[in-house]
């Protein structure tokens, strides 16, 4: 009689194609000990990622080393507990940060880049600087310039809308730590919004997600983001009106907006 803890061949083969928890086997009415311990460890890592500290000055220094102009900012969430209990506060800049950004705003800003801790500071520290390094030359190929980079603590995705509006950006790209999963506690996401302003809905954004070691590579993610940025600026839309066709079409070249 076969051991019920050992999956049959078809499902065993499936496990080599995905990090998802499939074909775990069973021991009586439960799963075997090893899959159970693996699940417990993954759950602990996900919880740790949610509560991990965000080192904004360190990330800002890494980005300045790439030649970028960086400003640090905070949302209205006072601390991590506040952030988790009040998502609305993570979508709004604190007064001091809003004033600081307003003072540094320029008349013409093609693209603003916001990098926020989100629900996984670990993802941002692991991937954000490396992804930006891959993204910069691709944007330069299309004559797209990043006007300002904002490293935001206690950030939700929609915080980029207020940042972009204050900076007068035609488009904002928000890189943020995604909600940790049991197979990827350090996944980074990129959200693109044309004509950012408070009140934009998720239907008005494009998203490139699952950027991590076992997911989308930096090169692949940067190519998709650069394509969406250039096409979004050219068509003056993002979200449901802009389909990701980066695999099929060459991107357009977008020049800097000229003063009237």
PDB file of C-alpha atoms in Angstrom:
ATOM      1  CA  UNK A   1       0.000   0.000   0.000  1.00  0.00           C
ATOM      2  CA  UNK A   2       1.382   3.435  -0.974  1.00  0.00           C
ATOM      3  CA  UNK A   3       2.378   6.001   1.631  1.00  0.00           C
ATOM      4  CA  UNK A   4      -0.330   8.771   1.716  1.00  0.00           C
ATOM      5  CA  UNK A   5       2.325  11.313   2.722  1.00  0.00           C
ATOM      6  CA  UNK A   6       4.050  10.903  -0.678  1.00  0.00           C
ATOM      7  CA  UNK A   7       2.129  12.529  -3.571  1.00  0.00           C
ATOM      8  CA  UNK A   8       1.526  10.607  -6.757  1.00  0.00           C
ATOM      9  CA  UNK A   9       3.761  11.407  -9.751  1.00  0.00           C
ATOM     10  CA  UNK A  10       1.582  14.008 -11.624  1.00  0.00           C
ATOM     11  CA  UNK A  11       1.237  16.258  -8.578  1.00  0.00           C
ATOM     12  CA  UNK A  12       4.860  15.653  -7.597  1.00  0.00           C
ATOM     13  CA  UNK A  13       5.899  17.019 -11.010  1.00  0.00           C
ATOM     14  CA  UNK A  14       3.644  20.067 -10.490  1.00  0.00           C
ATOM     15  CA  UNK A  15       5.618  21.021  -7.378  1.00  0.00           C
ATOM     16  CA  UNK A  16       8.690  21.658  -9.542  1.00  0.00           C
ATOM     17  CA  UNK A  17       6.791  24.341 -11.491  1.00  0.00           C
ATOM     18  CA  UNK A  18       5.479  26.537  -8.696  1.00  0.00           C
ATOM     19  CA  UNK A  19       6.401  27.742  -5.194  1.00  0.00           C
ATOM     20  CA  UNK A  20       2.728  27.391  -4.234  1.00  0.00           C
ATOM     21  CA  UNK A  21       1.843  24.847  -1.571  1.00  0.00           C
ATOM     22  CA  UNK A  22       0.494  21.983  -3.667  1.00  0.00           C
ATOM     23  CA  UNK A  23       0.724  18.236  -3.232  1.00  0.00           C
ATOM     24  CA  UNK A  24       1.859  18.443   0.383  1.00  0.00           C
ATOM     25  CA  UNK A  25       0.754  14.920   1.175  1.00  0.00           C
ATOM     26  CA  UNK A  26      -1.070  14.027   4.377  1.00  0.00           C
ATOM     27  CA  UNK A  27      -0.586  12.324   7.669  1.00  0.00           C
ATOM     28  CA  UNK A  28      -3.894  11.084   8.980  1.00  0.00           C
ATOM     29  CA  UNK A  29      -6.274  14.047   8.861  1.00  0.00           C
ATOM     30  CA  UNK A  30      -3.448  16.620   8.658  1.00  0.00           C
ATOM     31  CA  UNK A  31      -0.355  17.403   6.613  1.00  0.00           C
ATOM     32  CA  UNK A  32       3.049  15.820   7.314  1.00  0.00           C
ATOM     33  CA  UNK A  33       5.344  17.458   9.854  1.00  0.00           C
ATOM     34  CA  UNK A  34       7.769  19.104   7.404  1.00  0.00           C
ATOM     35  CA  UNK A  35       5.135  20.976   5.351  1.00  0.00           C
ATOM     36  CA  UNK A  36       3.528  22.095   8.605  1.00  0.00           C
ATOM     37  CA  UNK A  37       6.823  23.467   9.924  1.00  0.00           C
ATOM     38  CA  UNK A  38       7.532  25.130   6.567  1.00  0.00           C
ATOM     39  CA  UNK A  39       4.125  26.815   6.706  1.00  0.00           C
ATOM     40  CA  UNK A  40       4.734  28.040  10.265  1.00  0.00           C
ATOM     41  CA  UNK A  41       8.107  29.502   9.268  1.00  0.00           C
ATOM     42  CA  UNK A  42       6.650  31.229   6.201  1.00  0.00           C
ATOM     43  CA  UNK A  43       3.850  32.696   8.314  1.00  0.00           C
ATOM     44  CA  UNK A  44       6.377  34.019  10.833  1.00  0.00           C
ATOM     45  CA  UNK A  45       8.447  35.614   8.060  1.00  0.00           C
ATOM     46  CA  UNK A  46       5.344  37.295   6.640  1.00  0.00           C
ATOM     47  CA  UNK A  47       4.442  38.727  10.058  1.00  0.00           C
ATOM     48  CA  UNK A  48       8.016  39.920  10.587  1.00  0.00           C
ATOM     49  CA  UNK A  49       7.979  41.652   7.186  1.00  0.00           C
ATOM     50  CA  UNK A  50       4.831  43.605   8.091  1.00  0.00           C
ATOM     51  CA  UNK A  51       6.412  44.905  11.303  1.00  0.00           C
ATOM     52  CA  UNK A  52       9.984  45.368  10.029  1.00  0.00           C
ATOM     53  CA  UNK A  53      11.565  48.789  10.556  1.00  0.00           C
ATOM     54  CA  UNK A  54      12.034  51.065   7.545  1.00  0.00           C
ATOM     55  CA  UNK A  55      15.413  52.763   7.227  1.00  0.00           C
ATOM     56  CA  UNK A  56      14.505  55.734   5.023  1.00  0.00           C
ATOM     57  CA  UNK A  57      17.889  57.521   5.318  1.00  0.00           C
ATOM     58  CA  UNK A  58      19.739  54.381   4.193  1.00  0.00           C
ATOM     59  CA  UNK A  59      17.507  53.958   1.143  1.00  0.00           C
ATOM     60  CA  UNK A  60      17.781  57.675   0.346  1.00  0.00           C
ATOM     61  CA  UNK A  61      21.581  57.388   0.416  1.00  0.00           C
ATOM     62  CA  UNK A  62      21.491  54.425  -1.991  1.00  0.00           C
ATOM     63  CA  UNK A  63      19.304  56.412  -4.392  1.00  0.00           C
ATOM     64  CA  UNK A  64      21.492  59.522  -4.210  1.00  0.00           C
ATOM     65  CA  UNK A  65      24.410  57.311  -5.185  1.00  0.00           C
ATOM     66  CA  UNK A  66      22.536  56.773  -8.470  1.00  0.00           C
ATOM     67  CA  UNK A  67      22.578  60.533  -9.062  1.00  0.00           C
ATOM     68  CA  UNK A  68      18.973  61.165  -8.031  1.00  0.00           C
ATOM     69  CA  UNK A  69      17.569  64.105  -6.063  1.00  0.00           C
ATOM     70  CA  UNK A  70      15.865  62.558  -3.030  1.00  0.00           C
ATOM     71  CA  UNK A  71      13.513  63.982  -0.408  1.00  0.00           C
ATOM     72  CA  UNK A  72      12.273  62.093   2.640  1.00  0.00           C
ATOM     73  CA  UNK A  73       8.639  62.378   3.697  1.00  0.00           C
ATOM     74  CA  UNK A  74       6.108  60.811   6.053  1.00  0.00           C
ATOM     75  CA  UNK A  75       2.431  59.992   5.957  1.00  0.00           C
ATOM     76  CA  UNK A  76       0.043  60.995   8.710  1.00  0.00           C
ATOM     77  CA  UNK A  77       0.414  57.557  10.340  1.00  0.00           C
ATOM     78  CA  UNK A  78       2.286  58.246  13.579  1.00  0.00           C
ATOM     79  CA  UNK A  79       3.705  54.733  14.015  1.00  0.00           C
ATOM     80  CA  UNK A  80       3.367  51.211  12.642  1.00  0.00           C
ATOM     81  CA  UNK A  81       0.366  50.398  14.800  1.00  0.00           C
ATOM     82  CA  UNK A  82      -1.351  53.541  13.583  1.00  0.00           C
ATOM     83  CA  UNK A  83      -0.443  52.652  10.007  1.00  0.00           C
ATOM     84  CA  UNK A  84      -1.953  49.162  10.212  1.00  0.00           C
ATOM     85  CA  UNK A  85      -5.138  50.282  11.967  1.00  0.00           C
ATOM     86  CA  UNK A  86      -5.769  53.407   9.887  1.00  0.00           C
ATOM     87  CA  UNK A  87      -5.040  52.811   6.177  1.00  0.00           C
ATOM     88  CA  UNK A  88      -6.491  56.243   5.395  1.00  0.00           C
ATOM     89  CA  UNK A  89      -3.654  57.963   7.260  1.00  0.00           C
ATOM     90  CA  UNK A  90      -1.082  56.200   5.086  1.00  0.00           C
ATOM     91  CA  UNK A  91      -2.658  57.846   2.036  1.00  0.00           C
ATOM     92  CA  UNK A  92      -2.096  61.391   3.303  1.00  0.00           C
ATOM     93  CA  UNK A  93       1.108  63.367   3.822  1.00  0.00           C
ATOM     94  CA  UNK A  94       1.807  64.896   7.197  1.00  0.00           C
ATOM     95  CA  UNK A  95       1.706  68.693   7.099  1.00  0.00           C
ATOM     96  CA  UNK A  96       5.473  69.172   7.428  1.00  0.00           C
ATOM     97  CA  UNK A  97       6.238  66.785   4.570  1.00  0.00           C
ATOM     98  CA  UNK A  98       3.656  68.414   2.317  1.00  0.00           C
ATOM     99  CA  UNK A  99       5.174  71.835   2.998  1.00  0.00           C
ATOM    100  CA  UNK A 100       8.711  70.557   2.326  1.00  0.00           C
ATOM    101  CA  UNK A 101       7.703  69.031  -1.013  1.00  0.00           C
ATOM    102  CA  UNK A 102       5.842  72.188  -2.027  1.00  0.00           C
ATOM    103  CA  UNK A 103       8.989  74.209  -1.438  1.00  0.00           C
ATOM    104  CA  UNK A 104      11.031  71.886  -3.668  1.00  0.00           C
ATOM    105  CA  UNK A 105       8.442  71.633  -6.457  1.00  0.00           C
ATOM    106  CA  UNK A 106       9.454  72.767  -9.952  1.00  0.00           C
ATOM    107  CA  UNK A 107       7.258  74.166 -12.704  1.00  0.00           C
ATOM    108  CA  UNK A 108       7.731  71.209 -15.028  1.00  0.00           C
ATOM    109  CA  UNK A 109       8.037  67.669 -13.679  1.00  0.00           C
ATOM    110  CA  UNK A 110       7.583  64.836 -16.116  1.00  0.00           C
ATOM    111  CA  UNK A 111       7.843  61.933 -13.686  1.00  0.00           C
ATOM    112  CA  UNK A 112       7.947  61.679  -9.904  1.00  0.00           C
ATOM    113  CA  UNK A 113       9.122  58.513  -8.188  1.00  0.00           C
ATOM    114  CA  UNK A 114       7.770  57.639  -4.739  1.00  0.00           C
ATOM    115  CA  UNK A 115       9.286  54.756  -2.796  1.00  0.00           C
ATOM    116  CA  UNK A 116       7.334  53.738   0.292  1.00  0.00           C
ATOM    117  CA  UNK A 117       7.634  51.011   2.886  1.00  0.00           C
ATOM    118  CA  UNK A 118       4.070  49.773   2.461  1.00  0.00           C
ATOM    119  CA  UNK A 119       3.394  46.426   4.088  1.00  0.00           C
ATOM    120  CA  UNK A 120       6.933  45.095   3.623  1.00  0.00           C
ATOM    121  CA  UNK A 121       9.889  47.362   4.308  1.00  0.00           C
ATOM    122  CA  UNK A 122      12.015  44.266   3.726  1.00  0.00           C
ATOM    123  CA  UNK A 123      10.924  44.234   0.076  1.00  0.00           C
ATOM    124  CA  UNK A 124      11.868  47.878  -0.405  1.00  0.00           C
ATOM    125  CA  UNK A 125      15.313  47.467   1.160  1.00  0.00           C
ATOM    126  CA  UNK A 126      15.962  44.289  -0.824  1.00  0.00           C
ATOM    127  CA  UNK A 127      14.843  45.445  -4.271  1.00  0.00           C
ATOM    128  CA  UNK A 128      14.028  49.152  -4.696  1.00  0.00           C
ATOM    129  CA  UNK A 129      17.501  50.604  -5.353  1.00  0.00           C
ATOM    130  CA  UNK A 130      18.484  47.761  -7.695  1.00  0.00           C
ATOM    131  CA  UNK A 131      15.229  48.096  -9.642  1.00  0.00           C
ATOM    132  CA  UNK A 132      15.678  51.868  -9.986  1.00  0.00           C
ATOM    133  CA  UNK A 133      19.217  51.322 -11.267  1.00  0.00           C
ATOM    134  CA  UNK A 134      17.790  49.106 -14.026  1.00  0.00           C
ATOM    135  CA  UNK A 135      14.950  51.530 -14.733  1.00  0.00           C
ATOM    136  CA  UNK A 136      16.945  54.750 -15.187  1.00  0.00           C
ATOM    137  CA  UNK A 137      18.681  53.887 -18.497  1.00  0.00           C
ATOM    138  CA  UNK A 138      15.419  52.566 -19.968  1.00  0.00           C
ATOM    139  CA  UNK A 139      13.656  55.820 -19.144  1.00  0.00           C
ATOM    140  CA  UNK A 140      16.563  57.802 -20.561  1.00  0.00           C
ATOM    141  CA  UNK A 141      16.210  55.940 -23.872  1.00  0.00           C
ATOM    142  CA  UNK A 142      12.733  57.459 -24.197  1.00  0.00           C
ATOM    143  CA  UNK A 143      13.792  60.933 -23.032  1.00  0.00           C
ATOM    144  CA  UNK A 144      11.880  60.567 -19.774  1.00  0.00           C
ATOM    145  CA  UNK A 145      13.442  62.252 -16.760  1.00  0.00           C
ATOM    146  CA  UNK A 146      12.683  61.668 -13.091  1.00  0.00           C
ATOM    147  CA  UNK A 147      12.167  65.103 -11.599  1.00  0.00           C
ATOM    148  CA  UNK A 148      12.104  64.105  -7.946  1.00  0.00           C
ATOM    149  CA  UNK A 149      12.382  60.970  -5.813  1.00  0.00           C
ATOM    150  CA  UNK A 150      10.475  60.847  -2.531  1.00  0.00           C
ATOM    151  CA  UNK A 151      11.220  58.180   0.076  1.00  0.00           C
ATOM    152  CA  UNK A 152       8.034  57.950   2.137  1.00  0.00           C
ATOM    153  CA  UNK A 153       7.581  56.285   5.529  1.00  0.00           C
ATOM    154  CA  UNK A 154       4.201  54.865   6.544  1.00  0.00           C
ATOM    155  CA  UNK A 155       3.090  54.932   2.922  1.00  0.00           C
ATOM    156  CA  UNK A 156       0.116  53.456   1.126  1.00  0.00           C
ATOM    157  CA  UNK A 157      -0.082  53.396  -2.663  1.00  0.00           C
ATOM    158  CA  UNK A 158      -2.361  56.434  -2.886  1.00  0.00           C
ATOM    159  CA  UNK A 159       0.173  58.602  -1.048  1.00  0.00           C
ATOM    160  CA  UNK A 160       1.833  58.964  -4.436  1.00  0.00           C
ATOM    161  CA  UNK A 161      -1.225  60.828  -5.719  1.00  0.00           C
ATOM    162  CA  UNK A 162      -0.754  63.669  -3.244  1.00  0.00           C
ATOM    163  CA  UNK A 163       3.016  63.701  -3.737  1.00  0.00           C
ATOM    164  CA  UNK A 164       2.632  63.849  -7.512  1.00  0.00           C
ATOM    165  CA  UNK A 165       0.059  66.625  -7.303  1.00  0.00           C
ATOM    166  CA  UNK A 166       2.255  68.774  -5.038  1.00  0.00           C
ATOM    167  CA  UNK A 167       5.277  68.287  -7.302  1.00  0.00           C
ATOM    168  CA  UNK A 168       3.221  69.025 -10.407  1.00  0.00           C
ATOM    169  CA  UNK A 169       4.191  65.700 -11.975  1.00  0.00           C
ATOM    170  CA  UNK A 170       2.546  64.475 -15.156  1.00  0.00           C
ATOM    171  CA  UNK A 171       2.920  60.937 -13.839  1.00  0.00           C
ATOM    172  CA  UNK A 172       3.923  59.268 -10.604  1.00  0.00           C
ATOM    173  CA  UNK A 173       5.445  55.815 -10.154  1.00  0.00           C
ATOM    174  CA  UNK A 174       5.107  54.411  -6.637  1.00  0.00           C
ATOM    175  CA  UNK A 175       7.370  51.517  -5.630  1.00  0.00           C
ATOM    176  CA  UNK A 176       6.063  49.922  -2.453  1.00  0.00           C
ATOM    177  CA  UNK A 177       6.322  46.773  -0.370  1.00  0.00           C
ATOM    178  CA  UNK A 178       3.404  44.483  -1.157  1.00  0.00           C
ATOM    179  CA  UNK A 179       1.366  42.540   1.378  1.00  0.00           C
ATOM    180  CA  UNK A 180       3.613  39.599   2.376  1.00  0.00           C
ATOM    181  CA  UNK A 181       2.496  36.167   1.261  1.00  0.00           C
ATOM    182  CA  UNK A 182       3.442  32.730   2.514  1.00  0.00           C
ATOM    183  CA  UNK A 183       5.816  32.222  -0.416  1.00  0.00           C
ATOM    184  CA  UNK A 184       7.150  35.792  -0.790  1.00  0.00           C
ATOM    185  CA  UNK A 185       7.481  38.070   2.258  1.00  0.00           C
ATOM    186  CA  UNK A 186       9.625  40.557   0.275  1.00  0.00           C
ATOM    187  CA  UNK A 187       7.634  41.259  -2.890  1.00  0.00           C
ATOM    188  CA  UNK A 188       7.825  44.762  -4.391  1.00  0.00           C
ATOM    189  CA  UNK A 189       5.097  46.389  -6.468  1.00  0.00           C
ATOM    190  CA  UNK A 190       5.114  49.374  -8.855  1.00  0.00           C
ATOM    191  CA  UNK A 191       2.008  51.519  -9.360  1.00  0.00           C
ATOM    192  CA  UNK A 192       1.765  54.093 -12.176  1.00  0.00           C
ATOM    193  CA  UNK A 193      -0.740  56.965 -12.207  1.00  0.00           C
ATOM    194  CA  UNK A 194      -1.085  59.639 -14.875  1.00  0.00           C
ATOM    195  CA  UNK A 195      -2.059  63.150 -13.727  1.00  0.00           C
ATOM    196  CA  UNK A 196      -1.854  62.190 -10.034  1.00  0.00           C
ATOM    197  CA  UNK A 197      -4.102  63.932  -7.546  1.00  0.00           C
ATOM    198  CA  UNK A 198      -5.888  62.899  -4.327  1.00  0.00           C
ATOM    199  CA  UNK A 199      -8.971  60.826  -5.043  1.00  0.00           C
ATOM    200  CA  UNK A 200      -7.625  58.776  -7.928  1.00  0.00           C
ATOM    201  CA  UNK A 201      -8.999  55.221  -7.932  1.00  0.00           C
ATOM    202  CA  UNK A 202      -7.140  51.962  -8.433  1.00  0.00           C
ATOM    203  CA  UNK A 203      -8.840  51.661 -11.835  1.00  0.00           C
ATOM    204  CA  UNK A 204      -6.744  54.665 -12.904  1.00  0.00           C
ATOM    205  CA  UNK A 205      -3.438  52.939 -12.128  1.00  0.00           C
ATOM    206  CA  UNK A 206      -1.285  50.306 -13.765  1.00  0.00           C
ATOM    207  CA  UNK A 207       0.494  47.799 -11.560  1.00  0.00           C
ATOM    208  CA  UNK A 208       3.634  45.721 -12.044  1.00  0.00           C
ATOM    209  CA  UNK A 209       3.761  43.320  -9.104  1.00  0.00           C
ATOM    210  CA  UNK A 210       5.626  40.315  -7.698  1.00  0.00           C
ATOM    211  CA  UNK A 211       9.092  41.817  -8.118  1.00  0.00           C
ATOM    212  CA  UNK A 212      11.343  39.576  -6.041  1.00  0.00           C
ATOM    213  CA  UNK A 213      13.960  36.854  -6.298  1.00  0.00           C
ATOM    214  CA  UNK A 214      11.521  34.092  -7.247  1.00  0.00           C
ATOM    215  CA  UNK A 215       9.178  36.378  -9.179  1.00  0.00           C
ATOM    216  CA  UNK A 216       9.631  39.103 -11.776  1.00  0.00           C
ATOM    217  CA  UNK A 217      13.296  40.005 -12.275  1.00  0.00           C
ATOM    218  CA  UNK A 218      14.592  43.580 -12.062  1.00  0.00           C
ATOM    219  CA  UNK A 219      15.232  43.647 -15.808  1.00  0.00           C
ATOM    220  CA  UNK A 220      11.757  42.377 -16.693  1.00  0.00           C
ATOM    221  CA  UNK A 221      10.047  44.692 -14.222  1.00  0.00           C
ATOM    222  CA  UNK A 222      12.057  47.733 -15.315  1.00  0.00           C
ATOM    223  CA  UNK A 223      11.216  47.068 -18.979  1.00  0.00           C
ATOM    224  CA  UNK A 224       7.485  46.845 -18.222  1.00  0.00           C
ATOM    225  CA  UNK A 225       7.522  49.949 -16.028  1.00  0.00           C
ATOM    226  CA  UNK A 226       9.479  52.001 -18.582  1.00  0.00           C
ATOM    227  CA  UNK A 227       7.119  50.919 -21.367  1.00  0.00           C
ATOM    228  CA  UNK A 228       4.046  51.849 -19.338  1.00  0.00           C
ATOM    229  CA  UNK A 229       5.565  55.196 -18.348  1.00  0.00           C
ATOM    230  CA  UNK A 230       6.373  56.170 -21.915  1.00  0.00           C
ATOM    231  CA  UNK A 231       3.075  54.949 -23.348  1.00  0.00           C
ATOM    232  CA  UNK A 232       1.135  56.502 -20.469  1.00  0.00           C
ATOM    233  CA  UNK A 233       2.752  59.879 -21.066  1.00  0.00           C
ATOM    234  CA  UNK A 234       2.192  59.621 -24.804  1.00  0.00           C
ATOM    235  CA  UNK A 235      -1.484  58.630 -24.506  1.00  0.00           C
ATOM    236  CA  UNK A 236      -2.076  60.652 -21.328  1.00  0.00           C
ATOM    237  CA  UNK A 237      -3.772  57.740 -19.571  1.00  0.00           C
ATOM    238  CA  UNK A 238      -3.035  54.929 -17.144  1.00  0.00           C
ATOM    239  CA  UNK A 239      -5.166  52.209 -15.579  1.00  0.00           C
ATOM    240  CA  UNK A 240      -7.839  50.280 -17.455  1.00  0.00           C
ATOM    241  CA  UNK A 241      -7.323  52.551 -20.488  1.00  0.00           C
ATOM    242  CA  UNK A 242      -3.678  51.459 -20.846  1.00  0.00           C
ATOM    243  CA  UNK A 243      -3.070  47.776 -21.496  1.00  0.00           C
ATOM    244  CA  UNK A 244       0.427  46.373 -20.970  1.00  0.00           C
ATOM    245  CA  UNK A 245       1.518  45.453 -24.478  1.00  0.00           C
ATOM    246  CA  UNK A 246       5.221  45.790 -23.756  1.00  0.00           C
ATOM    247  CA  UNK A 247       5.909  42.338 -25.161  1.00  0.00           C
ATOM    248  CA  UNK A 248       4.410  43.270 -28.549  1.00  0.00           C
ATOM    249  CA  UNK A 249       5.259  46.894 -29.277  1.00  0.00           C
ATOM    250  CA  UNK A 250       8.231  49.212 -29.216  1.00  0.00           C
ATOM    251  CA  UNK A 251       7.836  52.116 -26.779  1.00  0.00           C
ATOM    252  CA  UNK A 252       7.506  55.723 -27.900  1.00  0.00           C
ATOM    253  CA  UNK A 253      10.023  58.459 -27.242  1.00  0.00           C
ATOM    254  CA  UNK A 254       8.671  61.239 -25.092  1.00  0.00           C
ATOM    255  CA  UNK A 255      10.433  64.590 -24.949  1.00  0.00           C
ATOM    256  CA  UNK A 256      10.421  66.897 -21.952  1.00  0.00           C
ATOM    257  CA  UNK A 257       7.409  69.199 -21.797  1.00  0.00           C
ATOM    258  CA  UNK A 258       8.338  72.698 -22.942  1.00  0.00           C
ATOM    259  CA  UNK A 259       7.186  75.895 -21.220  1.00  0.00           C
ATOM    260  CA  UNK A 260       4.399  77.696 -23.034  1.00  0.00           C
TER     261      UNK A 260
END
